[in-house]
Short mmCIF file of N, CA and C in Angstrom, two decimals:
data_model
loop_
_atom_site.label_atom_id
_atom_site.label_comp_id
_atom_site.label_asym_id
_atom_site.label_seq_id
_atom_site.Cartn_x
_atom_site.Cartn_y
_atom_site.Cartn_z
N UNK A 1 -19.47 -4.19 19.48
CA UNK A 1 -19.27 -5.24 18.52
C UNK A 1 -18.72 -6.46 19.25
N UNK A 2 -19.55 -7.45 19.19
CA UNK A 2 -18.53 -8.38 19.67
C UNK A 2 -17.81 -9.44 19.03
N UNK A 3 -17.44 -10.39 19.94
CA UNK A 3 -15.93 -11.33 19.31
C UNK A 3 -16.30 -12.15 18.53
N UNK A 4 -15.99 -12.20 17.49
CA UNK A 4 -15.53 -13.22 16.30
C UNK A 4 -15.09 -14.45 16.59
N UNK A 5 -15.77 -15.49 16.59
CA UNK A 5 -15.37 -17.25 16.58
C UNK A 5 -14.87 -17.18 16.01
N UNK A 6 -14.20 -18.31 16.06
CA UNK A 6 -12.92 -18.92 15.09
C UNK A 6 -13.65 -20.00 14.14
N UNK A 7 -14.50 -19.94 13.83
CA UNK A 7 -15.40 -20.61 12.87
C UNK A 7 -15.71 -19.46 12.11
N UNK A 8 -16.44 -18.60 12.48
CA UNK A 8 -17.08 -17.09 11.56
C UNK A 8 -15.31 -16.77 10.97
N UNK A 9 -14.36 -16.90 11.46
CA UNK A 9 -13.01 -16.03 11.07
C UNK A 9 -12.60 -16.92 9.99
N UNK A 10 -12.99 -18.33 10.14
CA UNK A 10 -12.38 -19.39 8.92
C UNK A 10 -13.13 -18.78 7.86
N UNK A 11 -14.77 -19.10 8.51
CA UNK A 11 -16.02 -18.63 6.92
C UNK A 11 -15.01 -17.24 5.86
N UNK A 12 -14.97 -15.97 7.10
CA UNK A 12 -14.84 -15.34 6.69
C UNK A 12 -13.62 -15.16 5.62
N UNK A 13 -12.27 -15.93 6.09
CA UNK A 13 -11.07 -15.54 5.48
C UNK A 13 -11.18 -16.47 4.02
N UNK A 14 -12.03 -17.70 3.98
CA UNK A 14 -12.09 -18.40 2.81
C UNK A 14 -13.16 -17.91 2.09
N UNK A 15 -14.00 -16.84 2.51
CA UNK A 15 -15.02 -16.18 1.22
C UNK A 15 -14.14 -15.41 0.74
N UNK A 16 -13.26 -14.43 1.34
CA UNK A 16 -12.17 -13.28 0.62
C UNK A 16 -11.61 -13.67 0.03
N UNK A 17 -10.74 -14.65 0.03
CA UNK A 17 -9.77 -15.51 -0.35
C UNK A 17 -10.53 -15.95 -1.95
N UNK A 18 -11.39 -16.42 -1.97
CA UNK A 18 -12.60 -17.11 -2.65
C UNK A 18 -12.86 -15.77 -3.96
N UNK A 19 -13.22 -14.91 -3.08
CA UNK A 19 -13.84 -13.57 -4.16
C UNK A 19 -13.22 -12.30 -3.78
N UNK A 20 -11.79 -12.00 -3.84
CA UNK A 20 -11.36 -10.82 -3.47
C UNK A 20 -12.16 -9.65 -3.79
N UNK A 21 -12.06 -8.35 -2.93
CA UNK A 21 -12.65 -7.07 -3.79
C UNK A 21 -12.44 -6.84 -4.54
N UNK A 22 -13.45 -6.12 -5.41
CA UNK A 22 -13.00 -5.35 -6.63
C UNK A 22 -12.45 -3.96 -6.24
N UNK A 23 -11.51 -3.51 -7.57
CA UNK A 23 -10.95 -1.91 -7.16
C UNK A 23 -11.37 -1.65 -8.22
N UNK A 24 -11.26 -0.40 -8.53
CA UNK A 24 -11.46 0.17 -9.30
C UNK A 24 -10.09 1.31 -9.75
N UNK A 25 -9.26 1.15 -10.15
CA UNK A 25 -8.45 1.78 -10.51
C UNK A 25 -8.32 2.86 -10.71
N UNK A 26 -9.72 3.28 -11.51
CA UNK A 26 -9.63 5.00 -11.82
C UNK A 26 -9.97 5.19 -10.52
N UNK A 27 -10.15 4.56 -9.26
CA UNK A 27 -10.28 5.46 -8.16
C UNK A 27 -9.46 5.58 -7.12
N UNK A 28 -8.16 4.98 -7.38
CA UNK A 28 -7.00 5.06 -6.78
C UNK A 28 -6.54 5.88 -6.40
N UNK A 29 -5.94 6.32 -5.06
CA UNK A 29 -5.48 7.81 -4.78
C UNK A 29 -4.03 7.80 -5.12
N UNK A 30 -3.37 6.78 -5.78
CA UNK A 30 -1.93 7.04 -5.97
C UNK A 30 -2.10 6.69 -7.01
N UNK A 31 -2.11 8.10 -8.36
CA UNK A 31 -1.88 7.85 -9.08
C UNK A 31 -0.68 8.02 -10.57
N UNK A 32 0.69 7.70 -9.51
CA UNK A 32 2.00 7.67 -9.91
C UNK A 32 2.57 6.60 -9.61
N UNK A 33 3.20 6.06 -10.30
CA UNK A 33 3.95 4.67 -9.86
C UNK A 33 5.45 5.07 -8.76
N UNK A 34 5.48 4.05 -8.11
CA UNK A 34 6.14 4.44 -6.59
C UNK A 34 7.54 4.81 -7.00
N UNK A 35 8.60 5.49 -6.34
CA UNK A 35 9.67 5.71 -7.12
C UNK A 35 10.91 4.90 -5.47
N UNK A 36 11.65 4.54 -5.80
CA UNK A 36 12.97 4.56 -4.78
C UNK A 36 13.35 5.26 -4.15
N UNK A 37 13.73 6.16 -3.02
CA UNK A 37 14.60 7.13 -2.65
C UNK A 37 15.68 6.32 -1.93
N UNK A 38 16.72 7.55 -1.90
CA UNK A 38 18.18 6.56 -0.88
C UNK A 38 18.01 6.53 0.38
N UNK A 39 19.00 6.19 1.24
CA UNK A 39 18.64 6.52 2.98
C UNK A 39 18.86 7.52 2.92
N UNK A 40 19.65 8.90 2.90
CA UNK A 40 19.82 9.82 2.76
C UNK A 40 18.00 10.56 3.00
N UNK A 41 17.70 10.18 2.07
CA UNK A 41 16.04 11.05 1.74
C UNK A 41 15.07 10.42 2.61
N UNK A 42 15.02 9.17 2.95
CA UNK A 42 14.22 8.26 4.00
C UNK A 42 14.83 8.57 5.31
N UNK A 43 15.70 8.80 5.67
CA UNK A 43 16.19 9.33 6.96
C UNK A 43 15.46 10.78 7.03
N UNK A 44 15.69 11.76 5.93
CA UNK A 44 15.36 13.09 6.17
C UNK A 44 13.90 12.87 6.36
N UNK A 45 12.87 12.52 5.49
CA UNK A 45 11.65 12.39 5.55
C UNK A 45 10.88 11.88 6.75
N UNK A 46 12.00 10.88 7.40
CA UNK A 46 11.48 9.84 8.28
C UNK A 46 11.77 10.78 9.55
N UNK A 47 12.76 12.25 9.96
CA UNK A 47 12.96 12.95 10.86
C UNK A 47 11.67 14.10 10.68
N UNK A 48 11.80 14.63 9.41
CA UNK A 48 10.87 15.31 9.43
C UNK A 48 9.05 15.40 9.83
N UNK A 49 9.09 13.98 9.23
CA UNK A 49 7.70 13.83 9.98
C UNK A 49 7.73 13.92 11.51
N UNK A 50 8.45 12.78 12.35
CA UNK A 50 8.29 13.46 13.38
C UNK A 50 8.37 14.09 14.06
N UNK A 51 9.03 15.60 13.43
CA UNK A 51 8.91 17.01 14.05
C UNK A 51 7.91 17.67 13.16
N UNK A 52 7.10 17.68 12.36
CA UNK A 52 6.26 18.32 11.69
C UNK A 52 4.51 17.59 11.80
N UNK A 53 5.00 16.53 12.37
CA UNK A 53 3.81 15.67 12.30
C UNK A 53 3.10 15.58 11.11
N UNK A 54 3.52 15.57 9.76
CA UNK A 54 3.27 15.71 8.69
C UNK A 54 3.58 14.17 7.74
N UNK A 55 2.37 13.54 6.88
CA UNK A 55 3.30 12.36 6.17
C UNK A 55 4.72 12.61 5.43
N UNK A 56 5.05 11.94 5.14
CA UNK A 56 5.82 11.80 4.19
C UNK A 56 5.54 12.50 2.97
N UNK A 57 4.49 12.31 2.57
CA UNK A 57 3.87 12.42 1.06
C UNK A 57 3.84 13.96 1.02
N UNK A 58 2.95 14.47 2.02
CA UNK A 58 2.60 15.85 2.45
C UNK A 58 4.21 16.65 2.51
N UNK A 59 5.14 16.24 3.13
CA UNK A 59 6.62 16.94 3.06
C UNK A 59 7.33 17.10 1.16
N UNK A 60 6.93 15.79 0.92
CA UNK A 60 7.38 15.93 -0.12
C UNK A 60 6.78 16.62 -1.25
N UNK A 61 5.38 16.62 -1.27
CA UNK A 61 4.34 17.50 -1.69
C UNK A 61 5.20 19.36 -1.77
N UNK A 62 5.59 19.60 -0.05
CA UNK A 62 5.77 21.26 -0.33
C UNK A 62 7.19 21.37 -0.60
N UNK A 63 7.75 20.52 -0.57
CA UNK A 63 9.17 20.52 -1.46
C UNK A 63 9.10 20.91 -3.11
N UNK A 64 8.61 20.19 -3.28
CA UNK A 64 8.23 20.52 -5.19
C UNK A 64 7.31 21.26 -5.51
N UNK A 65 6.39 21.87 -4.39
CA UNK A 65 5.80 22.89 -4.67
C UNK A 65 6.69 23.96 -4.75
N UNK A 66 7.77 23.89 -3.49
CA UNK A 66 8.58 25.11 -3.21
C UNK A 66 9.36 25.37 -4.30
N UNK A 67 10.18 24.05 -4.79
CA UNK A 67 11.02 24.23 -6.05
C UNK A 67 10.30 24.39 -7.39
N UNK A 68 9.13 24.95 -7.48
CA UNK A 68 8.31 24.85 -8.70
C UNK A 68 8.25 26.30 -8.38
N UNK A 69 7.74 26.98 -6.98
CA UNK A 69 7.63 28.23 -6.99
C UNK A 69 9.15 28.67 -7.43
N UNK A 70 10.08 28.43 -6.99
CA UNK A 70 11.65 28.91 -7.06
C UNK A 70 11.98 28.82 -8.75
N UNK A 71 11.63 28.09 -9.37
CA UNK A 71 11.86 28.15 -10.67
C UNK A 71 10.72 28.86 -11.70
N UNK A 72 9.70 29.51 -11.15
CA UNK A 72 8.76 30.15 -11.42
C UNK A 72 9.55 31.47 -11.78
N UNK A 73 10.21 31.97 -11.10
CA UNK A 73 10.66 33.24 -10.58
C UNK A 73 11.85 33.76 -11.42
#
């Protein structure tokens, strides 16, 4: 691929600008509105990933799975 003028980069940023994408909402992969956590939980999350190599989302995912199994029981 090659390099982008700085003419093609103007065209380009004032057509977007001009006609943003459309989304489509129902096809959103987040579909919960975002919540706050404290540092407390952003510290833990933010260690855990990088010893698990796992997102964030994914940690927090088998947390409430775990406590869903635990209250199953």
């Amino acid at each position: 691929m090659g390099t982008m003028t700085e003419e093609e980069a103007f065209a380009l940023d004032e057509y977007y600008t001009k006609n943003p994408p459309k989304v489509d909402p129902a096809k959103a992969r987040i579909r919960i509105p975002m919540v706050r956590i404290d540092n407390t939980t952003a510290e833990y999350l933010a260690e855990e990933a990088k010893t698990t190599h796992k997102k964030p989302e994914e940690i927090i995912g088998s947390l409430v799975r775990e406590q869903i199994a635990h209250s199953a029981t």
